[in-house]
Amino acid sequence: MEPVPVDEGGAAPGAPRLKASYALDGGGAWIAQACRLAAEFLTRACAEDDLPVSTRAVEVTQLVVSELVTNARKYAPGPVRLDLRVLDDALEVVVRDGNPVLPVPRAANPDRVGQHGLEIVMAVAQWLDVQQEPAGKRVTARIALLDAPAVG
């Protein structure tokens, strides 16, 4: 089933510059669909909002979306909601699911196979926030849209 746009629109003062929400429901193509939606969202932000977005930011966004949606698909019942919103010079990726159990980052272990998703997101995002909601949880990652200047 194709993701369904839930809400998108312009910005009021203090609100996100650009935002989109998608209900991800159905078969095993969720992860690829979510990554495609995120890349299309950033492309649209560049074209319609004249927003500068680095190639690295698009790649990091797709990685973060992949990890968060994979976790939601693997551990949560029911549909998943993907929210994307541009705030100043960053993108917030929000994934909501129906499992109230909050993920906990595990200690780094190069011998462990799998379960590195949260570690990866924490390594590439500016920050990560996990909150319980009445019907599950919300995981938010903020990603810089431009690369940091080279030091040195």
Short mmCIF file of C-alpha atoms in Angstrom, two decimals, residues 148-152:
data_model
loop_
_atom_site.label_atom_id
_atom_site.label_comp_id
_atom_site.label_asym_id
_atom_site.label_seq_id
_atom_site.Cartn_x
_atom_site.Cartn_y
_atom_site.Cartn_z
CA ALA A 148 29.57 21.78 9.01
CA PRO A 149 32.47 23.91 7.81
CA ALA A 150 35.80 22.10 7.66
CA VAL A 151 38.05 22.75 10.63
CA GLY A 152 41.60 23.42 10.19
#
